[in-house]
Amino acid sequence: MLRVTLLASALAISAAAQPADLLLVNGNIHTLDAAQPRATAIAVRGDRIVFVGDAAGAEQFRAGAKRVIDLHGATVVPGLNDAHMHLEGVGERELSFDLEGTKSVTDLQAKVAARVASAPAKKWIVGRGWIETHWPEKRFPARQDLDAVAPQHPVVLVRADGHALVANSLALRLGGVTRDTPAPSGGEILHDAQGEPTGMLIDQAMTLAMRLVPPSTPEEVEQFLVVGAAREARLGWTGVQNAGNSFEDSERLRRLIADGRVKIRVYDSLSGADGSGVKLLAAGPVIGESAGRFTRRGVKLYIDGALGSRGAALLAPYADYPQSSGLLMQEEAKLMPFLTDALRQGIQIQTHAIGDRGNRSVLDWYEKALAAVPVAERGVAQPRWRIEHAQIIHPTDIPRFAQLGVIASMQPSHAIGDLFFAPSRLGKDRLACAYAWQSLLKSGAVIASGSDAPVERGEPMIEFYAAVARRSLDGFANEDWHLEQRMTREQALRAMTLDAAFATFEEKQRGSIEVGKWADFTVLSADILKIPEPEILKTRCLYTIVGGEVVHEAK
Ligand SMILES: [Zn+2]
């Protein structure tokens, strides 16, 4: 009798589905799967989704499940994927002297004073992340501000955008910067009324002070990568697209992922058509290593600079500096053999382009390269090349993204930062096609959205808010901000998930919550597709799940 009972219960278990490794129940789930857009439960086995549906359907996976998480109504979206960021820089910001959120020159001085107090004499004090736009003093910091609190240590503090720094007098002296020092090309040394350097060094002039700062050791770089990835997981990013790595650091990252010290997925691209990019063409891509957590198949190029420092290449002169329309940093004839080689190898090109001339040139060159290499000779038939930032685009160039299959890799937070000064740089007319998300989407282009951290904060809720509100974090916008270009909530979510996955050739593996895809989810404290805009910024990440593994859990 006993034997019969055991047999019967064994049969009952085998008739049902096998237990899940992970079961999520009572969720408010947005799947981005058109066939089944909403659900309340997900079952995961190994690193894959095996069930998406309701509570009744999920029951068959419960008995013997390794872990069941009751979400109590929390919102689940496909794992968020930052389409453009710099992982080492994010970790470095976490571990080094972080000046983000500095409220005034006085506040900056207090932070430097505290840092100096615990630093050995003569040690370089290097910080990053200040931005003066809302400071009560209404001016850049100056060397004298730093001298007052750090007379014995060389100090360099990089502005949040990475395009300027302030140095103290000692750092300037060690760097050889005097009132007579000429600015290097592509850079500027600011001077006061007496002709003395103020301490502010812009773009290329930053190297005058930075070249003396000891470089990070390999151990430090590893630490930056590990800490940076952990920070990303805490915020809800299940994957990042790392823009412009060196070959050596990419190898380090690859090992850290293989060893399980970096848990999020990384899509790596290497810098330049001369250095690491060439090595990638020679070595060939790495695709889906460590159970899909590491891929290296992109090369990051630059064609121009930034709008703030007037380095973006424009078709017409700057409205507030008519003697310049910026500069192109690449020559077509030099670059073309690299582009056609990359096409043959199946390497994705990602080119930084900000100005309308920069964007047009990249589109022209991509078009020529595509015409030169027939589909049969390409490593990938549709190479999904990208333009990074794609900030200012001439109206006639907007449809070319979709026509050429070029992905617009854009950062919503750049718009809500830049729109404070873009009107003066560009004038009113050109603003209509700046950060033109809706025009691009209507033309059929794919937008993959990212944060550009550590240039920006790199928080997914800031990016989502910026995309849908297109207002500053405190709600400001005027007619220059072109609110008609903001994204719908669904478009913004798609750009951070399914279309970010398309940008790395992985839309069949991730980006939506469907049976068979990787079990990558971000669990949020509120429903970002419904709540009022200001509440998006208060939304927290409760769980980050990568390939069925809980890599972050809020306490
Ligand atoms: Zn970047």
XYZ file of C-alpha atoms and ligand atoms in Angstrom:
556
model
C 0.000 0.000 0.000
C 2.793 2.317 0.957
C 4.603 1.406 -2.262
C 1.560 2.285 -4.380
C 1.235 5.731 -2.788
C 4.854 6.593 -3.468
C 4.523 5.519 -7.058
C 1.377 7.582 -7.512
C 2.962 10.766 -6.169
C 6.049 10.230 -8.316
C 3.803 10.005 -11.352
C 2.010 13.204 -10.361
C 5.303 15.110 -10.245
C 6.538 13.854 -13.588
C 3.207 14.645 -15.236
C 3.531 18.278 -14.180
C 6.301 20.488 -15.523
C 9.636 20.308 -13.759
C 10.053 22.763 -10.885
C 11.460 26.180 -11.677
C 14.877 27.346 -10.533
C 13.324 30.732 -10.001
C 9.643 31.628 -9.867
C 8.409 35.232 -9.786
C 4.774 35.628 -8.712
C 2.369 38.517 -8.008
C 4.256 40.779 -10.403
C 3.038 43.650 -12.558
C 4.947 42.486 -15.604
C 5.468 44.468 -18.819
C 6.858 41.938 -21.285
C 7.303 44.032 -24.478
C 6.036 40.898 -26.243
C 3.195 42.007 -28.523
C 1.566 38.566 -28.299
C 1.288 38.781 -24.508
C 2.095 42.275 -23.266
C 1.135 41.787 -19.607
C 1.639 38.954 -17.112
C 1.862 38.349 -13.353
C 4.231 35.370 -13.140
C 7.470 34.150 -14.719
C 9.210 30.783 -14.342
C 12.927 30.402 -15.049
C 15.003 27.268 -15.491
C 18.746 27.633 -15.864
C 19.314 30.991 -17.525
C 16.138 30.887 -19.641
C 12.523 31.897 -19.296
C 10.277 28.791 -19.448
C 6.926 30.346 -18.604
C 5.250 33.764 -18.753
C 1.628 34.019 -17.628
C -0.655 34.166 -14.608
C -0.711 32.692 -11.093
C -2.720 29.617 -12.058
C -0.350 28.738 -14.880
C 2.687 29.289 -12.644
C 1.507 26.731 -10.048
C 2.905 23.793 -12.034
C 6.433 25.218 -11.515
C 6.116 25.878 -7.779
C 6.544 22.471 -6.100
C 10.270 21.970 -5.590
C 11.210 25.375 -7.030
C 14.635 26.487 -5.821
C 13.447 30.012 -5.126
C 10.062 31.696 -5.238
C 9.912 35.499 -5.034
C 6.570 37.064 -4.160
C 6.775 40.478 -5.793
C 3.729 41.909 -3.955
C 2.691 43.806 -7.063
C 6.110 45.255 -7.933
C 6.725 46.079 -11.584
C 8.917 43.882 -13.775
C 10.383 45.079 -17.073
C 12.832 43.340 -19.416
C 16.399 43.679 -18.085
C 17.518 47.269 -18.645
C 20.482 47.632 -20.982
C 22.625 50.789 -21.109
C 23.513 51.194 -24.793
C 26.426 53.596 -24.257
C 28.545 53.940 -21.153
C 32.113 53.619 -19.864
C 32.366 50.929 -17.211
C 35.881 51.627 -16.001
C 35.049 55.327 -15.652
C 31.942 54.514 -13.616
C 33.973 52.386 -11.217
C 36.702 54.998 -11.033
C 34.095 57.601 -10.132
C 32.763 55.336 -7.369
C 36.198 54.774 -5.891
C 37.903 58.084 -6.446
C 37.152 61.609 -5.476
C 33.551 61.979 -6.605
C 32.415 65.584 -6.903
C 28.950 64.851 -8.251
C 26.326 66.922 -6.465
C 28.773 69.673 -5.406
C 26.544 72.675 -4.631
C 28.866 75.681 -4.786
C 32.477 76.839 -4.896
C 32.420 76.798 -1.086
C 31.157 73.221 -1.089
C 33.900 72.278 -3.563
C 36.503 73.817 -1.239
C 35.151 71.880 1.739
C 35.381 68.601 -0.178
C 38.953 69.304 -1.290
C 39.954 70.287 2.243
C 38.596 66.996 3.611
C 40.416 65.026 0.926
C 43.708 66.826 1.483
C 43.555 66.189 5.236
C 43.917 62.414 4.667
C 46.334 62.503 1.704
C 50.131 62.232 2.046
C 52.015 65.422 1.140
C 52.503 66.052 -2.588
C 50.062 63.298 -3.603
C 47.960 64.272 -6.623
C 44.338 64.961 -5.736
C 42.219 64.078 -8.766
C 38.462 64.491 -8.679
C 35.633 64.473 -11.133
C 31.986 65.363 -11.427
C 31.452 69.028 -10.502
C 29.251 71.237 -12.644
C 28.795 74.930 -11.925
C 25.590 75.662 -13.845
C 23.434 75.934 -10.698
C 26.034 77.299 -8.290
C 25.174 80.525 -6.425
C 28.591 82.016 -7.313
C 27.663 81.861 -11.036
C 31.253 81.261 -12.167
C 33.834 78.564 -12.819
C 36.021 77.603 -9.859
C 39.524 79.138 -10.003
C 42.985 78.044 -8.904
C 42.874 80.478 -5.940
C 39.776 78.692 -4.573
C 41.795 75.463 -4.477
C 45.054 77.052 -3.285
C 43.241 78.293 -0.190
C 42.505 74.713 0.935
C 45.283 72.770 -0.823
C 48.547 74.703 -0.974
C 50.826 71.593 -0.746
C 49.076 69.078 -3.020
C 48.636 69.294 -6.791
C 44.870 69.299 -7.436
C 42.962 68.712 -10.678
C 39.173 68.512 -10.653
C 37.487 67.468 -13.888
C 34.087 68.902 -14.805
C 31.221 66.395 -15.082
C 31.308 66.422 -18.896
C 34.994 65.495 -18.989
C 35.748 68.450 -21.278
C 37.274 70.866 -18.753
C 39.113 70.880 -15.453
C 40.217 73.289 -12.779
C 43.778 72.961 -11.451
C 45.386 74.644 -8.452
C 48.544 76.739 -8.759
C 50.853 73.854 -7.833
C 49.383 71.566 -10.506
C 49.693 74.369 -13.070
C 53.320 74.969 -12.078
C 54.205 71.259 -12.276
C 52.458 71.149 -15.664
C 54.471 74.129 -16.861
C 51.439 76.358 -17.403
C 52.313 80.078 -17.124
C 50.714 83.248 -18.477
C 52.754 82.766 -21.668
C 51.914 79.097 -22.327
C 50.167 78.753 -25.698
C 47.048 76.564 -25.712
C 47.525 73.293 -27.598
C 45.356 72.933 -30.694
C 41.845 71.846 -29.769
C 42.260 73.309 -26.293
C 41.979 76.532 -24.346
C 43.681 78.005 -21.267
C 41.399 80.534 -19.565
C 43.016 83.758 -18.297
C 41.903 86.388 -15.796
C 41.838 90.159 -16.354
C 45.554 90.355 -15.483
C 46.398 87.698 -18.086
C 47.200 84.997 -15.519
C 45.786 81.451 -15.977
C 42.586 81.046 -13.924
C 43.219 77.317 -13.490
C 40.516 76.345 -16.005
C 41.864 74.155 -18.816
C 39.506 73.186 -21.659
C 39.600 70.034 -23.826
C 43.113 69.362 -25.197
C 44.635 71.828 -22.714
C 43.602 69.446 -19.915
C 46.554 67.221 -20.809
C 48.953 69.965 -19.613
C 47.945 69.124 -16.044
C 46.726 65.537 -16.449
C 49.863 64.094 -18.067
C 51.648 64.146 -14.695
C 48.961 62.234 -12.828
C 50.214 58.658 -12.298
C 48.184 56.224 -14.455
C 45.984 53.557 -12.834
C 47.690 50.227 -12.147
C 46.226 47.013 -13.655
C 44.931 46.075 -10.172
C 43.182 49.423 -9.887
C 41.607 48.990 -13.317
C 40.223 45.592 -12.246
C 38.818 47.134 -9.119
C 37.156 49.905 -11.153
C 35.524 47.328 -13.423
C 34.258 45.168 -10.541
C 32.958 48.111 -8.518
C 31.493 49.774 -11.614
C 29.605 46.616 -12.598
C 28.258 46.159 -9.068
C 27.020 49.740 -9.086
C 25.277 49.193 -12.425
C 23.570 46.062 -11.080
C 22.360 47.980 -8.008
C 20.668 50.514 -10.261
C 18.896 47.856 -12.323
C 21.109 47.587 -15.383
C 21.340 43.926 -16.400
C 23.684 44.751 -19.261
C 25.894 47.559 -20.505
C 27.471 48.470 -23.823
C 30.957 49.626 -22.990
C 32.001 52.306 -25.489
C 35.671 52.464 -26.409
C 37.794 50.067 -24.369
C 41.464 49.219 -24.907
C 42.301 45.668 -25.976
C 44.165 45.016 -22.701
C 41.355 46.254 -20.477
C 38.847 44.357 -22.575
C 40.809 41.173 -21.866
C 40.737 42.034 -18.143
C 37.000 42.510 -18.288
C 36.600 39.234 -20.161
C 38.461 37.377 -17.386
C 36.476 39.087 -14.620
C 33.249 37.954 -16.295
C 34.533 34.404 -16.799
C 35.472 34.317 -13.086
C 32.046 35.595 -12.039
C 33.402 38.805 -10.500
C 31.449 40.901 -12.999
C 27.867 39.629 -13.185
C 26.133 41.890 -15.694
C 26.310 41.369 -19.447
C 28.886 43.485 -21.256
C 29.027 44.275 -24.950
C 32.497 45.695 -25.473
C 33.736 47.976 -28.231
C 37.379 48.916 -28.692
C 38.816 52.364 -29.397
C 40.087 53.727 -32.620
C 40.967 52.869 -36.200
C 44.654 52.883 -35.280
C 45.123 51.187 -31.873
C 42.859 48.633 -30.242
C 40.330 48.677 -33.089
C 42.978 47.289 -35.443
C 43.707 44.479 -32.982
C 40.035 43.566 -32.958
C 39.947 43.375 -36.769
C 42.963 41.065 -36.655
C 41.717 38.891 -33.793
C 38.069 38.765 -34.876
C 34.996 39.180 -32.690
C 34.179 37.317 -29.450
C 30.455 36.570 -29.316
C 28.375 35.340 -26.387
C 31.175 34.033 -24.184
C 30.502 33.129 -20.504
C 26.879 32.151 -21.188
C 26.233 35.303 -23.174
C 27.717 37.701 -20.658
C 30.676 38.848 -22.747
C 30.714 39.957 -26.357
C 33.363 42.019 -28.121
C 32.541 43.000 -31.657
C 32.495 46.797 -31.932
C 34.939 49.584 -32.714
C 34.350 53.068 -31.357
C 35.426 56.003 -33.518
C 35.144 59.767 -33.088
C 34.329 62.201 -35.849
C 33.882 65.382 -33.818
C 33.832 66.803 -30.285
C 31.096 68.079 -27.987
C 28.586 70.897 -28.351
C 29.364 72.545 -25.009
C 33.014 73.146 -25.894
C 32.091 73.965 -29.543
C 33.958 70.929 -30.819
C 30.908 69.482 -32.605
C 31.234 69.781 -36.403
C 28.371 71.893 -37.791
C 27.253 72.563 -41.372
C 26.971 76.308 -40.571
C 28.921 78.348 -37.989
C 28.072 78.416 -34.291
C 25.375 80.972 -33.514
C 27.401 82.259 -30.549
C 30.848 81.962 -32.209
C 30.509 82.723 -35.929
C 34.220 82.282 -36.634
C 33.931 78.516 -36.118
C 31.781 75.589 -37.204
C 33.829 72.956 -35.369
C 36.204 70.386 -36.798
C 36.104 66.884 -38.257
C 38.609 64.592 -36.545
C 38.748 61.961 -39.316
C 39.556 61.957 -43.017
C 37.409 59.900 -45.337
C 40.280 58.574 -47.487
C 42.197 57.400 -44.405
C 39.235 55.792 -42.726
C 37.578 54.038 -45.691
C 39.875 50.961 -45.830
C 39.240 50.387 -42.116
C 35.472 50.641 -42.616
C 35.410 48.189 -45.513
C 37.647 45.758 -43.574
C 35.293 45.961 -40.600
C 32.344 45.169 -42.879
C 34.101 42.059 -44.174
C 34.926 40.940 -40.618
C 31.424 41.518 -39.240
C 32.708 44.186 -36.854
C 30.220 46.829 -35.789
C 31.323 50.441 -36.168
C 30.101 52.936 -33.552
C 31.032 56.509 -34.389
C 30.658 59.431 -32.011
C 28.964 62.247 -33.966
C 27.373 65.308 -32.363
C 27.085 68.070 -34.976
C 25.003 67.994 -38.173
C 28.166 67.985 -40.302
C 29.622 65.177 -38.188
C 26.452 63.129 -38.555
C 26.174 63.769 -42.305
C 29.804 62.782 -42.882
C 29.404 59.526 -40.953
C 26.231 58.660 -42.878
C 28.018 59.456 -46.164
C 31.025 57.292 -45.258
C 28.909 54.407 -43.993
C 26.918 54.580 -47.234
C 30.086 54.446 -49.343
C 31.536 51.544 -47.356
C 28.258 49.606 -47.667
C 28.216 50.235 -51.421
C 31.837 49.049 -51.718
C 31.320 45.674 -50.020
C 28.559 43.485 -51.493
C 26.333 41.638 -49.019
C 27.884 38.281 -49.926
C 31.332 39.541 -48.856
C 30.229 40.949 -45.497
C 30.739 39.214 -42.171
C 27.133 40.138 -41.346
C 24.616 40.966 -44.073
C 23.018 43.796 -42.073
C 25.934 45.188 -40.073
C 23.846 47.464 -37.790
C 26.431 50.203 -37.653
C 25.688 52.947 -35.202
C 26.089 56.637 -34.654
C 26.770 57.430 -31.003
C 24.932 60.527 -29.695
C 23.426 61.612 -33.081
C 22.531 64.888 -31.410
C 22.123 67.436 -34.204
C 20.942 66.115 -37.557
C 20.039 68.092 -40.653
C 16.373 67.383 -41.588
C 17.353 65.801 -44.903
C 19.625 63.339 -43.095
C 17.024 62.030 -40.646
C 15.471 59.477 -43.063
C 18.920 58.158 -43.961
C 19.278 56.342 -40.631
C 16.403 53.991 -41.486
C 17.360 53.800 -45.165
C 20.925 52.740 -44.392
C 20.020 50.618 -41.359
C 22.109 52.870 -39.087
C 21.165 52.771 -35.404
C 20.884 56.054 -33.505
C 22.530 55.411 -30.133
C 21.284 58.352 -28.052
C 21.395 59.475 -24.426
C 18.206 61.139 -23.193
C 19.973 62.795 -20.254
C 22.284 64.670 -22.644
C 19.259 66.469 -24.052
C 18.001 67.687 -20.696
C 21.501 68.878 -19.772
C 22.442 70.390 -23.135
C 19.146 72.152 -23.806
C 20.180 74.818 -21.299
C 22.977 75.973 -23.628
C 22.137 74.410 -27.029
C 19.877 77.352 -28.045
C 22.795 79.799 -27.795
C 25.212 77.468 -29.643
C 22.793 76.539 -32.435
C 20.167 79.306 -32.701
C 16.459 78.547 -32.807
C 16.187 76.959 -36.272
C 18.627 74.140 -35.772
C 17.037 73.141 -32.460
C 14.093 71.546 -34.268
C 16.386 68.703 -35.330
C 18.407 68.410 -32.125
C 17.899 65.321 -29.939
C 15.135 64.551 -32.452
C 13.855 61.299 -30.989
C 10.331 61.442 -32.399
C 11.468 62.500 -35.888
C 13.915 59.606 -35.981
C 11.374 57.072 -34.697
C 8.728 58.270 -37.188
C 11.266 57.858 -40.009
C 11.647 54.201 -39.012
C 15.045 54.509 -37.314
C 15.965 52.348 -34.335
C 17.007 54.301 -31.234
C 19.075 52.465 -28.627
C 19.279 54.576 -25.520
C 22.065 54.842 -23.015
C 23.448 57.112 -20.349
C 27.071 57.885 -21.314
C 28.002 57.409 -17.639
C 30.199 58.734 -16.083
C 29.645 61.787 -18.313
C 26.089 61.640 -16.961
C 24.937 60.039 -13.717
C 24.074 56.746 -15.441
C 20.838 56.052 -13.592
C 18.156 54.264 -15.590
C 15.319 56.227 -14.020
C 16.965 59.524 -14.995
C 17.313 58.280 -18.587
C 13.712 57.060 -18.716
C 12.433 60.326 -17.215
C 14.540 62.425 -19.606
C 13.184 60.486 -22.591
C 9.510 60.819 -21.641
C 9.493 64.219 -19.908
C 12.297 66.013 -21.795
C 12.437 68.402 -18.858
C 15.199 69.119 -16.381
C 15.098 67.046 -13.208
C 13.159 69.842 -11.494
C 10.623 70.022 -14.319
C 11.881 72.955 -16.411
C 11.379 73.215 -20.177
C 10.509 75.996 -22.625
C 9.647 76.144 -26.325
C 13.324 75.693 -27.244
C 13.236 72.206 -25.743
C 10.799 70.910 -28.390
C 8.613 68.748 -26.203
C 7.055 67.258 -29.345
C 10.269 65.210 -29.664
C 9.850 63.386 -26.346
C 9.232 59.636 -26.401
C 6.148 57.794 -25.222
C 6.680 55.572 -22.184
C 6.604 52.452 -24.372
C 9.122 53.911 -26.823
C 11.454 54.913 -23.992
C 11.312 51.459 -22.406
C 11.854 49.775 -25.755
C 14.929 51.927 -26.445
C 16.465 50.694 -23.144
C 15.603 47.040 -23.698
C 14.507 45.507 -27.000
C 16.122 48.106 -29.254
C 19.252 48.247 -27.090
C 19.407 44.462 -27.656
C 18.928 44.975 -31.400
C 21.964 47.273 -31.310
C 24.072 44.290 -30.170
C 22.447 41.660 -32.451
C 20.726 40.076 -29.436
C 17.041 40.889 -29.855
C 16.266 37.164 -30.137
C 18.031 36.472 -26.801
C 16.931 39.379 -24.649
C 15.097 42.704 -24.539
C 11.623 41.283 -23.910
C 10.133 38.736 -21.528
C 9.318 35.707 -23.659
C 9.715 31.952 -23.273
C 13.137 30.882 -24.566
C 14.893 34.210 -23.950
C 17.510 34.877 -21.284
C 15.963 35.461 -17.861
C 17.044 39.107 -17.528
C 14.671 41.277 -15.503
C 14.630 44.564 -13.676
C 12.125 44.745 -10.807
C 11.024 48.278 -9.908
C 9.206 49.807 -6.945
C 6.617 51.554 -9.158
C 4.969 51.198 -12.553
C 7.013 53.582 -14.704
C 4.565 53.186 -17.573
C 1.822 54.833 -15.485
C 3.043 56.973 -12.590
C 3.280 60.804 -12.817
C 6.586 62.001 -14.292
C 8.209 63.312 -11.087
C 7.642 59.919 -9.413
C 9.765 58.188 -12.054
C 12.811 59.791 -10.431
C 11.853 58.305 -7.039
C 11.439 54.780 -8.415
C 13.939 52.292 -6.999
C 15.330 49.016 -8.270
C 14.238 46.089 -6.049
C 15.867 43.192 -7.901
C 18.269 42.872 -10.804
C 18.210 39.429 -12.377
C 20.679 38.309 -15.064
C 20.283 34.896 -16.683
C 18.078 33.770 -13.800
C 20.659 34.837 -11.209
C 19.649 37.496 -8.684
C 22.653 39.843 -8.904
C 21.123 42.603 -6.810
C 18.415 42.569 -4.189
C 17.360 45.741 -2.335
C 17.525 45.417 1.421
Zn 30.684 58.119 -24.209
